[in-house]
Amino acid sequence: MRRVLSGLIAAVFVAAMVIGGGEAFASKGTIKIGSVYIFSGFAATYGQFAKQGLELAVDEINKSGGVLGKKLEVYFEDSHAKPPIALRAIRKLVYEKGVDFLIGLDSSGVAKGVVPYLKELKVPLLITHAATPDVTGSQCNKYTFRVSVNINQNVMAAARIAAKTKAVKWTTIGPDYAFGHQSWEYFQKYLSKLNPRAKFMKTVAFPKIATEDYSPYITAIMAAKPDGVFISLWSGDLVNFIKQANKMGFFNQGYTVLMSLGAATEVLYALRDQMPTGVWVGTRYWFLANNSPVNKHFVEAYKARYGVYPSYNAQNAYAAVYALKAAIEKAGTTDRMAVIKALEGLKVEVPAGDIYIRPGDHQAVLNVTWGSTAEDPKYPIRILKPMVIFKGEEVTPPVWETGCKLQ
Amino acid sequence: MEDKVILSIENLSKAFGKFYAIKKVSLQVSKGEITALIGPNGAGKTTFYNVVTGKYKPTSGRILFMGREITNLPAHKIARLGLGRSFQITNIFLENTVEENILAALVSYHRKGLSLFKGMNRYKDLLEEAHSILEMLGLKDKAQETAKNLAYGDKRLVEIGIAMAVHPKMIMLDEPTAGMTPEETERMVSMIQTLFQETGITFFLTEHDMKVVFSIAHRIFVLHQGSLLAQGTPEEIRNNPKVKEAYLGGSLDA
Amino acid sequence: MKGMAKIGVLVLTIAFLFLFPQFAGAFPVLFLTEIIIFSLFAMSFNLLFGYTGLLSFGHAAFFGLGGYAMALLAQHYHISMIPSLFISMVVAGASAAIIGFFCIRRDEIYFAMLTLGFGMMVFTLVHQWRSLTGGSDGITGFEVPVLDLMVKKFQLFSPWSFYYFALVVCLIFTLFLWMVIHSPFGLILRSMRENAERVSFIGIDIKFYRWIAFIIAGLVAGVAGGLFAMYDRMASPSMVHWTMSAKPVLMTILGGSRVFFGPVLGALIFYLLEHTITQYTQSWMIFLGAILIPIVIFFPEGVLGTLISWGKRFMKGAGHGG
Amino acid sequence: MLEVREIHTYYGDSHVLQGVSFEVNKGEVVCLLGRNGAGKTTTMRSVMGVVPPREGKITFLGEETTGLPPYRMVKKGMAYVPEDRRVFPDLTVEENLEVAYIAARREGRWNVEVILELFPMLNRLRNRKAGHLSGGEQQLMVIARALMANPAMLILDEPCEGLAPIIVEELEGVIMEIRQEVTILLAEQNAPFALRVSHRGYVIEKGRIKFHGTTKELMENQEIQSRYLAL
Amino acid sequence: METLLINILNGLCYGMLLFIISLGLTIIFGVMGVLNFAHGSFYMLGAYLGLWLALHLHSFWLALLVAPLLVGALGAISEIALLRPLYNRDVSFQLLLTFGVLLILDDAVKLIWGAGYHSIDAPKGLSGTVHLLGSTYPVYRLFIAIIGPVIAVVLWFFFHKTAWGKMIRAAAMDREMASAIGINVPLLFTAVFFFGTLLAGMAGVLAAPLRAVGPAMGDNIIIAAFIVVVVGGLGSFVGAFAGAIVLGLVEALGVQFVPHLQMALPYMLLALVLLVRPRGLFGSE
């Protein structure tokens, strides 16, 4: 009797699912974009920003006639910051929604998990946040592109700034996962080339993601008395850290402090005047770094619609849509293979400036902004003053160094 | 004389904190007899059971079963040696069927517990044995019922059945007739007597119904506030003034 | 009569599962693959929870270790599918033997907390041993092993071929669990769930039996994990995290822990709920919670268990009426 | 004062009380006799509301109280001494009494000081944790605790269980003393004791009342005694 | 050496925050036998409400007063509406139900306040630093480290010297008997749940100046709180205090001495304690 019932129920449910799931590959009059970001958990804010940037771009494009006369349509899925769930989301988008292109990915771990699978799906993906060098390096493939700044570029810029300071003894605080460790590895590699005198300390701090209490780490670093501290914490962890470090006098010790993602607006908004001044912060896009009309338009439109200055994740998603638009128009078709061809070597202007997608590894070459935090009564948050802009070519390692072999 | 003794208790004590539930009890149970342990509630009978069968570790003293020391053995090892028990509070597998209750004990006795792939229903010999036990208990018709749906008296019988199914050399019943109606009590008493005659197992029981005790026990121990107050044949106990006056409050003759 | 009906429905269900890909698209097939794998995972958990009375909160450890074993083999050794899956099972079983050795010494909430503790230690190991496991990134980018059936070799790239493979493996292990539960060993387990103390008084070493059950549950979870790693083409630390351990708990209680196929229905409900809700909103958790709560309140034996009880009561009522 | 009409009480599926009826008048001590498992405790628990009956009606002080939770019964003037004593083991004797006094909030003759005077033994033990008392001391304390509610009626479930004869004697004295002021419903297996302190008695068997009468009638009825009371 | 002392102080401070959270959890378990999975979410709600109220009432102290009350009220409502039907069911159902509450609260907070991070400064007077052991130390951290023991002492008095406290202890020991001496147990349970979630909310407000207030902050703390409560002994008041200090110190000193094992340390502590002392440090057998 039990199995009778369970069997019946199972059959009914599955049947319902099949019937309900039959809408795939419907209208051909639109260009479908599947988009996967983190919408839940500790980093949910990144999904929210990306979604806002993406929707802004899509609305603008659709209002002005679409791409090749077709409207853009976006489907969002939550990656939960977990690779298996992101993969399921992508499968759902491709197989069920029948999307033509993919845009997204926040977490490097997620990116590394799903990128190899694109070879099976044969759908191009434009990564807008995940910064691991591997997806345009050792793991690179025909379908994977990145329109945003990666770890190498960001850290190379950091190393150039670090090389100009007097600091010799360096240490780090970074999240205890691949991103934190890799950032530190690259920082050592680049800085030791630029400044052979630089020393890297044994005392380093890698607190786990979502650490509640940073005080022991702060104490440990302060006790080690470094000259410079390279910080790769990000999102809520960075906010947590800065609040606790502030109170413990960490920023009054005369260290040179570099935060590779300190200029993220969500962090600056969360901290407002609790963000210390005179700290070197990097970002993947800074809304004041570019005076071009494209950027001005974007910042104004975004501020008008969402009430805050755009974060890097919003710009990156916005830029990805415009890059895709440019590629489709260049190809003159929405055929995936043709668009991939068009993306390779594409030059397009986005709010962050001109970007160039290298055919060799599919990594975008674009300007990288760093700056020192300062107060400005015109803005509710800290801004960058002085600001240092590195040309894309200066901070992007050559293709042969990335380990990417695209056939 | 020595090999007639199946269970030998030497100076057994059990304390909970400062309170001694059992104080220096020594007694010997003879093979092939029905022995009863009596005493008022709180005299330490259940504690005595729990210590002897391995649920509690004794504070001091020794327990020998069939000449072998079992003082600190875990419960399952003691059971394996052939000392079975039933419980005062019905303590059976309520969500399983009656048949499964007995089968579990048979599986244990025949050491089939680690058989992982052969279906239970393919052990014809075990099923047959279970049926014969249920038949003996008069529960054959209820073999497929879920145990929790049985009447109280039947549950108590299942309790005895589980204890019997492990082929014990000696069985310790804790108040087998507790809470039973007179009819059920009679049924239980005759069941115990039949089982005793057919199997020759040594029976040890506690009981508050004096009529039952005096009608079936060959030998009686009286426990009072944790100590052994008296021992002897039913006749001796009945006439023991110490027992009569200090503890039974005269109701023996009623 | 009743037995015949049971077998009939079982045959129909299996037939349906085998025919499903013939008329379904890639996504439903992938979706069902995941449900099938998680059903097996949940059933392996339920051997401990529903049949032995032990609530494990670290079962993902074995799921994850099976997955990592599979991924490492695929990455470095390129041996074929069945031996790989077998090794995953053994690795998970061996770890279950070690971890179980400690955990079975406690029961109830303490058992749950111990399994949580050991499970998270495994998580830390996997997360920190970057040279072997790839740390937080996990192991990715390997190829699915070939299924070598002596007579013919199969590539399992397509969602359809992998579905069939997963289905057959899960059916085999479902049968395995079914046999275990209906064996004398299973009877002892169920008796222990009812009354562990009484079982020790019939001469059973309950710790030892719990240990064996723990190992079996670990073995099967390892198989499910191995399949899942192949399905996802990756092994990542999230497979080992306690949130993954919470999934079979949720599915089993949802479906009904006292019914063999309860966890299966639970997995199905869980995935369908999640799938349906995420169609409409990004805030799917709020709806999942809002649906979960009434299910918990109104289905005291889980959905399948309660439906069966209602069915029985209904039949009984009808019987009395007639 | 208390009227119980045809109550049926179940534990899960098992039908324990199968239509029990009796009454207790003001100022009386009524005992409920029967064997272990006959349904005495269930009757007590039904009256107190611990296990509400599924059918039947209970009236206390002229009001229907069927199905009221125990704490409401206390407020109405019923106090309960359960069979297994149930002290709050980590509270001291004084705290046990105090908690009961505060919880019930009923004015009357009894309060902590008065009670401790009545029970000199408890007075000596007032700062000892209740879990560390002997069985007899606990029994006295629990009766004292029940009195803290200043009840109109007291339910005593097997107060003699497991007590030494000397304590039983003391208990008898206590009951004789308080029965001047409180109506008592008493369940006992120790029939001689019960018959000594009660005015009337009921005999319960298999969840049904089999006999009732005055103490004298019960004492004289040999058949009842041997059939139901195992004397 | 000074680093060690500072780290001990860090550990105590974190431990005291954990203590306030765990206290609610352990009281709820001790009295009601419910393991409240949503406890961390009530903590999170406390932080959000505290932040929001502090912003609108312009007073951290007022927020510290009001926000926990609101959290407690929500706790009480969920106890009455959701938990009451489940008291006589298996514990696993309560776990599942409170898990459902967790899911709802986590998303609700995001719908109301957005997914971003928020931050609030410590109240005036506590926002500075003091010189201590050769380095500067934030006053607010010292304040947390002190408020923990203060709450412990106040609660000890509450439980041992007040009528309500004694009644709660009585009900924890024997629910049925408590009812039978006239304690309104359902009401008391609601009160206990109110109070337990109030403590969680209070911990949330207290934590707000220390950390980023953002989604999922409750999920991070709930496992730590479970560990504290189990290590200390389920339902034990003293145990929660001891467990919180031990876990706080283990985390802080682990960073200094065995940074690689940091992530596993709490779980190793948990397993070790349970294997050596089956019922936790202060649990009764």
Coordinates of C-alpha atoms in Angstrom, one line a residue, chain B:
Chain B
M1 CA 25.2 -28.2 46.4
E2 CA 27.6 -25.8 44.7
D3 CA 26.7 -26.6 41.1
K4 CA 23.0 -26.4 42.0
V5 CA 23.5 -22.7 42.4
I6 CA 22.9 -20.8 39.2
L7 CA 23.1 -17.2 40.5
S8 CA 25.2 -16.1 43.4
I9 CA 25.1 -12.6 44.8
E10 CA 27.8 -11.7 47.3
N11 CA 27.6 -8.5 49.4
L12 CA 26.0 -6.5 46.6
S13 CA 25.5 -2.8 47.2
K14 CA 24.3 0.0 44.9
A15 CA 24.3 3.6 45.9
F16 CA 22.8 6.6 44.1
G17 CA 24.8 9.5 45.5
K18 CA 24.6 9.0 49.3
F19 CA 21.5 6.9 49.1
Y20 CA 22.0 3.1 49.2
A21 CA 19.2 1.4 47.3
I22 CA 20.8 -1.9 48.0
K23 CA 22.9 -2.6 51.0
K24 CA 25.1 -5.7 51.2
V25 CA 22.7 -8.2 49.8
S26 CA 24.0 -11.8 49.6
L27 CA 21.8 -14.5 48.2
Q28 CA 21.9 -17.7 46.1
V29 CA 19.4 -18.9 43.6
S30 CA 19.2 -22.6 42.9
K31 CA 18.9 -24.1 39.5
G32 CA 15.5 -25.4 38.4
E33 CA 13.5 -23.6 41.0
I34 CA 11.1 -20.7 41.1
T35 CA 12.4 -18.1 43.4
A36 CA 10.5 -14.9 44.4
L37 CA 11.9 -11.6 45.7
I38 CA 9.3 -9.7 47.6
G39 CA 9.3 -6.4 49.4
P40 CA 7.3 -3.2 49.4
N41 CA 7.6 -0.5 46.7
G42 CA 10.9 1.2 47.1
A43 CA 12.5 -1.7 48.8
G44 CA 15.1 -1.9 46.0
K45 CA 13.8 -4.8 43.9
T46 CA 14.0 -3.0 40.6
T47 CA 17.4 -1.7 41.4
F48 CA 18.4 -5.2 42.3
Y49 CA 17.3 -6.4 38.8
N50 CA 19.0 -3.6 37.1
V51 CA 22.3 -4.3 38.8
V52 CA 22.2 -8.0 38.3
T53 CA 21.3 -7.7 34.6
G54 CA 23.9 -5.1 33.9
K55 CA 22.0 -1.9 33.5
Y56 CA 23.7 -0.4 36.5
K57 CA 27.1 -1.1 37.7
P58 CA 27.2 -2.1 41.4
T59 CA 28.9 0.0 43.9
S60 CA 30.4 -3.0 45.5
G61 CA 30.0 -6.8 45.7
R62 CA 30.1 -9.6 43.2
I63 CA 27.6 -11.3 41.0
L64 CA 28.3 -14.9 39.7
F65 CA 26.1 -16.5 37.1
M66 CA 26.7 -20.2 36.5
G67 CA 30.0 -19.9 38.2
R68 CA 31.2 -17.0 36.1
E69 CA 31.6 -13.5 37.4
I70 CA 29.4 -11.1 35.6
T71 CA 29.7 -8.2 38.0
N72 CA 30.8 -5.5 35.5
L73 CA 29.7 -7.0 32.2
P74 CA 27.5 -4.9 29.9
A75 CA 23.9 -5.9 29.6
H76 CA 24.1 -7.6 26.3
K77 CA 26.9 -9.9 27.4
I78 CA 25.0 -11.0 30.4
A79 CA 22.0 -11.7 28.3
R80 CA 24.2 -13.7 26.0
L81 CA 25.3 -15.9 28.9
G82 CA 21.7 -16.9 29.3
L83 CA 20.3 -14.5 31.9
G84 CA 17.1 -13.1 30.5
R85 CA 14.7 -10.6 32.0
S86 CA 11.4 -8.9 31.6
F87 CA 10.4 -5.5 32.8
Q88 CA 7.9 -4.1 35.3
I89 CA 6.9 -1.3 32.9
T90 CA 5.9 -2.9 29.7
N91 CA 9.1 -2.6 27.6
I92 CA 8.5 -4.0 24.2
F93 CA 8.9 -2.7 20.6
L94 CA 5.7 -0.8 20.2
E95 CA 5.8 0.1 16.6
N96 CA 6.8 -3.4 15.4
T97 CA 4.4 -6.3 15.0
V98 CA 4.0 -8.9 17.7
E99 CA 5.8 -11.4 15.6
E100 CA 8.7 -9.0 15.0
N101 CA 9.0 -8.5 18.8
I102 CA 9.7 -12.2 19.2
L103 CA 11.8 -12.5 16.1
A104 CA 14.2 -9.8 17.2
A105 CA 15.0 -11.9 20.2
L106 CA 15.3 -15.0 18.1
V107 CA 17.6 -13.3 15.7
S108 CA 19.8 -12.3 18.5
Y109 CA 19.9 -15.8 20.0
H110 CA 20.6 -17.5 16.7
R111 CA 23.2 -14.9 15.9
K112 CA 21.6 -13.9 12.6
G113 CA 21.8 -10.2 13.4
L114 CA 24.5 -9.5 11.0
S115 CA 22.8 -11.1 8.1
L116 CA 22.2 -8.1 5.9
F117 CA 20.8 -9.3 2.6
K118 CA 18.6 -12.3 3.3
G119 CA 15.0 -11.2 3.9
M120 CA 13.6 -11.9 7.3
N121 CA 10.8 -13.8 5.8
R122 CA 13.2 -16.3 4.3
Y123 CA 14.2 -17.5 7.8
K124 CA 11.6 -20.2 7.9
D125 CA 13.0 -21.8 11.0
L126 CA 13.0 -18.6 13.0
L127 CA 9.5 -17.8 11.9
E128 CA 8.4 -21.2 12.9
E129 CA 10.0 -20.9 16.3
A130 CA 8.4 -17.5 16.7
H131 CA 5.0 -19.0 15.9
S132 CA 5.5 -21.7 18.4
I133 CA 6.4 -19.2 21.1
L134 CA 3.3 -17.1 20.2
E135 CA 1.2 -20.2 20.3
M136 CA 2.4 -21.1 23.7
L137 CA 1.6 -17.6 24.8
G138 CA -1.8 -17.7 23.2
L139 CA -1.0 -14.8 20.9
K140 CA -0.8 -16.6 17.6
D141 CA -3.8 -14.8 16.1
K142 CA -2.3 -11.5 17.0
A143 CA 1.1 -12.1 15.4
Q144 CA 0.7 -9.5 12.7
E145 CA -0.8 -6.8 15.0
T146 CA 1.3 -3.7 15.8
A147 CA 2.3 -4.3 19.4
K148 CA 1.1 -0.9 20.6
N149 CA -2.5 -1.9 19.8
L150 CA -2.5 -4.9 22.1
A151 CA -4.4 -5.1 25.3
Y152 CA -2.3 -4.5 28.4
G153 CA -2.3 -8.2 29.4
D154 CA -1.2 -9.2 26.0
K155 CA 1.6 -6.7 26.0
R156 CA 2.9 -8.3 29.3
L157 CA 2.8 -11.7 27.6
V158 CA 4.8 -10.3 24.7
E159 CA 7.3 -9.1 27.3
I160 CA 7.6 -12.6 28.6
G161 CA 7.8 -14.0 25.1
I162 CA 10.8 -11.8 24.3
A163 CA 12.5 -12.9 27.4
M164 CA 11.9 -16.6 26.6
A165 CA 12.9 -16.3 23.0
V166 CA 16.6 -15.9 23.8
H167 CA 16.6 -19.4 25.4
P168 CA 17.7 -18.2 28.8
K169 CA 19.1 -20.5 31.5
M170 CA 17.5 -18.3 34.0
I171 CA 14.8 -15.7 33.6
M172 CA 14.1 -12.8 35.9
L173 CA 10.6 -11.5 35.7
D174 CA 9.9 -8.1 37.2
E175 CA 6.3 -8.0 38.6
P176 CA 4.8 -10.1 35.7
T177 CA 1.3 -9.6 36.9
A178 CA 1.5 -5.9 37.8
G179 CA -1.7 -4.1 36.9
M180 CA -3.5 -7.2 35.6
T181 CA -7.1 -8.2 36.2
P182 CA -7.7 -11.4 38.2
E183 CA -8.4 -13.3 35.0
E184 CA -5.2 -12.0 33.4
T185 CA -3.3 -12.8 36.6
E186 CA -4.5 -16.3 36.6
R187 CA -3.6 -16.7 33.0
M188 CA -0.1 -15.4 33.6
V189 CA 0.4 -17.6 36.6
S190 CA -0.5 -20.7 34.8
M191 CA 1.6 -19.6 31.9
I192 CA 4.6 -19.3 34.1
Q193 CA 4.0 -22.7 35.6
T194 CA 3.6 -24.2 32.2
L195 CA 6.8 -22.6 31.0
F196 CA 8.6 -23.7 34.0
Q197 CA 7.5 -27.3 33.7
E198 CA 8.1 -27.5 29.9
T199 CA 11.5 -25.8 29.8
G200 CA 13.0 -26.3 33.2
I201 CA 14.3 -22.8 33.2
T202 CA 15.1 -21.3 36.5
F203 CA 12.6 -18.6 37.3
F204 CA 13.2 -15.6 39.5
L205 CA 10.5 -13.1 40.0
T206 CA 9.3 -10.2 42.0
E207 CA 5.7 -9.9 42.8
H208 CA 3.4 -7.9 45.0
D209 CA 0.5 -10.3 44.8
M210 CA 1.2 -12.5 47.8
K211 CA -1.3 -15.1 46.6
V212 CA 0.7 -15.6 43.4
V213 CA 4.0 -15.7 45.3
F214 CA 2.9 -18.3 47.8
S215 CA 1.3 -20.4 45.1
I216 CA 4.2 -20.7 42.8
A217 CA 7.5 -19.9 44.5
H218 CA 9.7 -22.6 45.9
R219 CA 11.8 -20.1 47.8
I220 CA 11.3 -16.5 48.8
F221 CA 13.7 -13.7 49.6
V222 CA 12.4 -10.6 51.4
L223 CA 14.0 -7.3 50.6
H224 CA 13.4 -4.3 52.9
Q225 CA 14.9 -0.9 52.6
G226 CA 17.7 -2.3 50.5
S227 CA 18.6 -5.1 52.8
L228 CA 17.7 -8.8 52.9
L229 CA 15.3 -9.2 55.7
A230 CA 14.5 -12.9 55.4
Q231 CA 14.7 -15.9 53.2
G232 CA 13.1 -19.3 53.2
T233 CA 10.3 -21.5 51.9
P234 CA 6.9 -19.9 51.5
E235 CA 5.9 -21.5 54.8
E236 CA 8.8 -20.1 56.7
I237 CA 8.2 -16.7 55.3
R238 CA 4.6 -16.8 56.1
N239 CA 5.4 -17.6 59.6
N240 CA 8.4 -15.3 60.0
P241 CA 7.3 -12.8 62.7
K242 CA 9.8 -10.3 61.5
V243 CA 8.4 -10.2 58.0
K244 CA 4.9 -10.2 59.2
E245 CA 5.1 -7.5 61.8
A246 CA 7.7 -5.1 60.5
Y247 CA 6.7 -5.1 56.9
L248 CA 3.6 -6.8 55.7
G249 CA 1.4 -5.1 58.2
G250 CA -0.5 -8.2 59.0
S251 CA -2.3 -8.5 55.7
L252 CA -0.7 -11.8 55.0
D253 CA -3.4 -13.7 56.6
A254 CA -6.2 -11.8 55.0

